[in-house]
Amino acid sequence: QVQLVESGGGSVQAGGSLRLSCAASGPSYNSYCMGWFRQDPGKEREGVATIYIGSGSTFYADSVLGRFTISQDGAKKTLYLQMNHLKPDDTGMYYCAAKYWYRGSCRPDSTDFSYWGQGTQVTVSS
């Protein structure tokens, strides 16, 4: 069983930065595809960024390309999302998710992630 715990959300002004963390526990960490997703009330959940833990390959939604960076620390089994130049449209609950890499696409538009964290709120004010 994979468990995910997010931290690092908060409130910032537009143009600011935040870094989210997601601590993972469970077997075969290097076999995961992991990602960050966000959802604002009244909107559909949106994939933000994903990463193959084993290879380090990363994928980003067009809306965050060049502003957000997904990374991971294998020794700590922790996933990160560095968010720079934040905009009010980035506001939402951010969720960490994981699945085993052989369970299909690891791109942000994938809808079949198996494991989810409880979420951390990000609020960007103008």
PDB file of C-alpha atoms in Angstrom:
ATOM      1  CA  GLN A   1       0.000   0.000   0.000  1.00  0.00           C
ATOM      2  CA  VAL A   2       1.299   3.442  -0.932  1.00  0.00           C
ATOM      3  CA  GLN A   3       0.621   6.360   1.391  1.00  0.00           C
ATOM      4  CA  LEU A   4       1.171   9.996   0.437  1.00  0.00           C
ATOM      5  CA  VAL A   5       1.295  13.032   2.723  1.00  0.00           C
ATOM      6  CA  GLU A   6       1.488  16.554   1.271  1.00  0.00           C
ATOM      7  CA  SER A   7       2.748  19.700   2.947  1.00  0.00           C
ATOM      8  CA  GLY A   8       3.863  23.198   2.031  1.00  0.00           C
ATOM      9  CA  GLY A   9       0.698  24.903   0.884  1.00  0.00           C
ATOM     10  CA  GLY A  10      -0.206  28.410   1.943  1.00  0.00           C
ATOM     11  CA  SER A  11      -1.251  31.875   0.845  1.00  0.00           C
ATOM     12  CA  VAL A  12       0.936  34.093  -1.302  1.00  0.00           C
ATOM     13  CA  GLN A  13       0.568  37.143  -3.492  1.00  0.00           C
ATOM     14  CA  ALA A  14       0.740  36.910  -7.253  1.00  0.00           C
ATOM     15  CA  GLY A  15       4.332  36.627  -8.400  1.00  0.00           C
ATOM     16  CA  GLY A  16       5.381  34.764  -5.283  1.00  0.00           C
ATOM     17  CA  SER A  17       6.684  31.227  -4.831  1.00  0.00           C
ATOM     18  CA  LEU A  18       5.815  28.110  -2.860  1.00  0.00           C
ATOM     19  CA  ARG A  19       7.282  24.637  -2.640  1.00  0.00           C
ATOM     20  CA  LEU A  20       5.059  21.651  -2.031  1.00  0.00           C
ATOM     21  CA  SER A  21       6.321  18.355  -0.640  1.00  0.00           C
ATOM     22  CA  CYS A  22       4.835  14.872  -0.738  1.00  0.00           C
ATOM     23  CA  ALA A  23       6.279  12.155   1.480  1.00  0.00           C
ATOM     24  CA  ALA A  24       5.675   8.669   0.123  1.00  0.00           C
ATOM     25  CA  SER A  25       5.710   5.388   1.962  1.00  0.00           C
ATOM     26  CA  GLY A  26       5.290   1.969   0.426  1.00  0.00           C
ATOM     27  CA  PRO A  27       7.230  -0.571  -1.574  1.00  0.00           C
ATOM     28  CA  SER A  28       9.149  -0.107  -4.823  1.00  0.00           C
ATOM     29  CA  TYR A  29       9.390   3.704  -4.793  1.00  0.00           C
ATOM     30  CA  ASN A  30      11.586   3.673  -7.916  1.00  0.00           C
ATOM     31  CA  SER A  31       8.749   1.992  -9.818  1.00  0.00           C
ATOM     32  CA  TYR A  32       6.349   4.863  -9.319  1.00  0.00           C
ATOM     33  CA  CYS A  33       4.996   7.434 -11.644  1.00  0.00           C
ATOM     34  CA  MET A  34       4.069  10.389  -9.416  1.00  0.00           C
ATOM     35  CA  GLY A  35       2.381  13.670 -10.029  1.00  0.00           C
ATOM     36  CA  TRP A  36       0.736  16.813  -8.770  1.00  0.00           C
ATOM     37  CA  PHE A  37      -2.875  17.612  -9.507  1.00  0.00           C
ATOM     38  CA  ARG A  38      -5.001  20.572  -8.472  1.00  0.00           C
ATOM     39  CA  GLN A  39      -8.673  21.330  -8.140  1.00  0.00           C
ATOM     40  CA  ASP A  40     -10.584  24.481  -7.363  1.00  0.00           C
ATOM     41  CA  PRO A  41     -14.244  24.280  -6.287  1.00  0.00           C
ATOM     42  CA  GLY A  42     -16.477  24.251  -9.342  1.00  0.00           C
ATOM     43  CA  LYS A  43     -13.676  23.235 -11.668  1.00  0.00           C
ATOM     44  CA  GLU A  44     -12.431  19.907 -12.951  1.00  0.00           C
ATOM     45  CA  ARG A  45      -9.292  18.419 -11.502  1.00  0.00           C
ATOM     46  CA  GLU A  46      -6.239  19.376 -13.552  1.00  0.00           C
ATOM     47  CA  GLY A  47      -2.963  17.543 -13.893  1.00  0.00           C
ATOM     48  CA  VAL A  48      -0.081  19.928 -13.217  1.00  0.00           C
ATOM     49  CA  ALA A  49       3.133  17.922 -13.499  1.00  0.00           C
ATOM     50  CA  THR A  50       4.245  14.297 -13.430  1.00  0.00           C
ATOM     51  CA  ILE A  51       7.491  12.380 -13.169  1.00  0.00           C
ATOM     52  CA  TYR A  52       8.776   8.863 -13.700  1.00  0.00           C
ATOM     53  CA  ILE A  53      10.717   8.251 -10.485  1.00  0.00           C
ATOM     54  CA  GLY A  54      13.007   5.662 -12.046  1.00  0.00           C
ATOM     55  CA  SER A  55      14.083   7.647 -15.122  1.00  0.00           C
ATOM     56  CA  GLY A  56      13.447  11.200 -13.943  1.00  0.00           C
ATOM     57  CA  SER A  57      11.416  12.061 -17.054  1.00  0.00           C
ATOM     58  CA  THR A  58       9.046  14.935 -16.360  1.00  0.00           C
ATOM     59  CA  PHE A  59       5.888  16.251 -17.981  1.00  0.00           C
ATOM     60  CA  TYR A  60       4.044  19.534 -17.454  1.00  0.00           C
ATOM     61  CA  ALA A  61       0.691  21.044 -18.228  1.00  0.00           C
ATOM     62  CA  ASP A  62       0.997  23.973 -20.648  1.00  0.00           C
ATOM     63  CA  SER A  63      -0.431  26.302 -17.999  1.00  0.00           C
ATOM     64  CA  VAL A  64       2.554  25.833 -15.676  1.00  0.00           C
ATOM     65  CA  LEU A  65       5.391  25.173 -18.128  1.00  0.00           C
ATOM     66  CA  GLY A  66       8.359  27.380 -17.314  1.00  0.00           C
ATOM     67  CA  ARG A  67       6.992  28.357 -13.900  1.00  0.00           C
ATOM     68  CA  PHE A  68       6.700  25.057 -11.993  1.00  0.00           C
ATOM     69  CA  THR A  69       9.323  22.361 -11.510  1.00  0.00           C
ATOM     70  CA  ILE A  70       8.621  18.825 -10.344  1.00  0.00           C
ATOM     71  CA  SER A  71      11.453  16.890  -8.693  1.00  0.00           C
ATOM     72  CA  GLN A  72      12.047  14.108  -6.241  1.00  0.00           C
ATOM     73  CA  ASP A  73      14.546  12.910  -3.635  1.00  0.00           C
ATOM     74  CA  GLY A  74      14.919   9.136  -3.699  1.00  0.00           C
ATOM     75  CA  ALA A  75      16.701   8.947  -0.356  1.00  0.00           C
ATOM     76  CA  LYS A  76      13.791  10.719   1.318  1.00  0.00           C
ATOM     77  CA  LYS A  77      11.077   9.221  -0.888  1.00  0.00           C
ATOM     78  CA  THR A  78       9.739  12.721  -1.287  1.00  0.00           C
ATOM     79  CA  LEU A  79       8.206  14.469  -4.279  1.00  0.00           C
ATOM     80  CA  TYR A  80       8.411  18.244  -4.680  1.00  0.00           C
ATOM     81  CA  LEU A  81       6.706  20.922  -6.697  1.00  0.00           C
ATOM     82  CA  GLN A  82       8.505  24.257  -6.872  1.00  0.00           C
ATOM     83  CA  MET A  83       6.027  26.896  -7.943  1.00  0.00           C
ATOM     84  CA  ASN A  84       7.342  30.284  -9.091  1.00  0.00           C
ATOM     85  CA  HIS A  85       5.633  33.335 -10.596  1.00  0.00           C
ATOM     86  CA  LEU A  86       2.360  32.212  -9.080  1.00  0.00           C
ATOM     87  CA  LYS A  87      -0.884  33.544 -10.512  1.00  0.00           C
ATOM     88  CA  PRO A  88      -4.397  33.754  -9.005  1.00  0.00           C
ATOM     89  CA  ASP A  89      -5.437  31.017 -11.461  1.00  0.00           C
ATOM     90  CA  ASP A  90      -3.014  28.670  -9.653  1.00  0.00           C
ATOM     91  CA  THR A  91      -5.271  28.733  -6.597  1.00  0.00           C
ATOM     92  CA  GLY A  92      -6.655  25.353  -5.594  1.00  0.00           C
ATOM     93  CA  MET A  93      -6.219  22.220  -3.542  1.00  0.00           C
ATOM     94  CA  TYR A  94      -3.057  20.470  -4.674  1.00  0.00           C
ATOM     95  CA  TYR A  95      -2.912  16.695  -4.496  1.00  0.00           C
ATOM     96  CA  CYS A  96       0.008  14.322  -4.772  1.00  0.00           C
ATOM     97  CA  ALA A  97      -0.707  11.083  -6.614  1.00  0.00           C
ATOM     98  CA  ALA A  98       1.143   7.912  -7.519  1.00  0.00           C
ATOM     99  CA  LYS A  99       0.811   4.741  -9.523  1.00  0.00           C
ATOM    100  CA  TYR A 100       3.181   2.068 -10.698  1.00  0.00           C
ATOM    101  CA  TRP A 101       4.791   3.053 -14.005  1.00  0.00           C
ATOM    102  CA  TYR A 102       3.431   0.045 -15.863  1.00  0.00           C
ATOM    103  CA  ARG A 103      -0.147   1.150 -15.152  1.00  0.00           C
ATOM    104  CA  GLY A 104      -0.247   3.366 -18.213  1.00  0.00           C
ATOM    105  CA  SER A 105       0.653   6.904 -19.231  1.00  0.00           C
ATOM    106  CA  CYS A 106       2.529   9.075 -16.774  1.00  0.00           C
ATOM    107  CA  ARG A 107       1.451  12.348 -18.353  1.00  0.00           C
ATOM    108  CA  PRO A 108      -0.567  15.007 -16.481  1.00  0.00           C
ATOM    109  CA  ASP A 109      -3.708  14.141 -18.467  1.00  0.00           C
ATOM    110  CA  SER A 110      -3.651  10.579 -17.152  1.00  0.00           C
ATOM    111  CA  THR A 111      -6.768   9.770 -15.120  1.00  0.00           C
ATOM    112  CA  ASP A 112      -5.847   6.450 -13.540  1.00  0.00           C
ATOM    113  CA  PHE A 113      -3.561   7.271 -10.637  1.00  0.00           C
ATOM    114  CA  SER A 114      -4.106   4.715  -7.883  1.00  0.00           C
ATOM    115  CA  TYR A 115      -2.955   6.491  -4.745  1.00  0.00           C
ATOM    116  CA  TRP A 116      -3.747  10.011  -3.544  1.00  0.00           C
ATOM    117  CA  GLY A 117      -2.768  12.265  -0.691  1.00  0.00           C
ATOM    118  CA  GLN A 118      -5.159  14.367   1.349  1.00  0.00           C
ATOM    119  CA  GLY A 119      -4.264  17.603  -0.412  1.00  0.00           C
ATOM    120  CA  THR A 120      -2.745  20.933   0.562  1.00  0.00           C
ATOM    121  CA  GLN A 121      -4.344  24.308  -0.168  1.00  0.00           C
ATOM    122  CA  VAL A 122      -2.622  26.941  -2.282  1.00  0.00           C
ATOM    123  CA  THR A 123      -4.162  30.408  -2.446  1.00  0.00           C
ATOM    124  CA  VAL A 124      -2.733  33.129  -4.678  1.00  0.00           C
ATOM    125  CA  SER A 125      -4.101  36.637  -4.264  1.00  0.00           C
ATOM    126  CA  SER A 126      -3.859  39.404  -6.827  1.00  0.00           C
TER     127      SER A 126
END
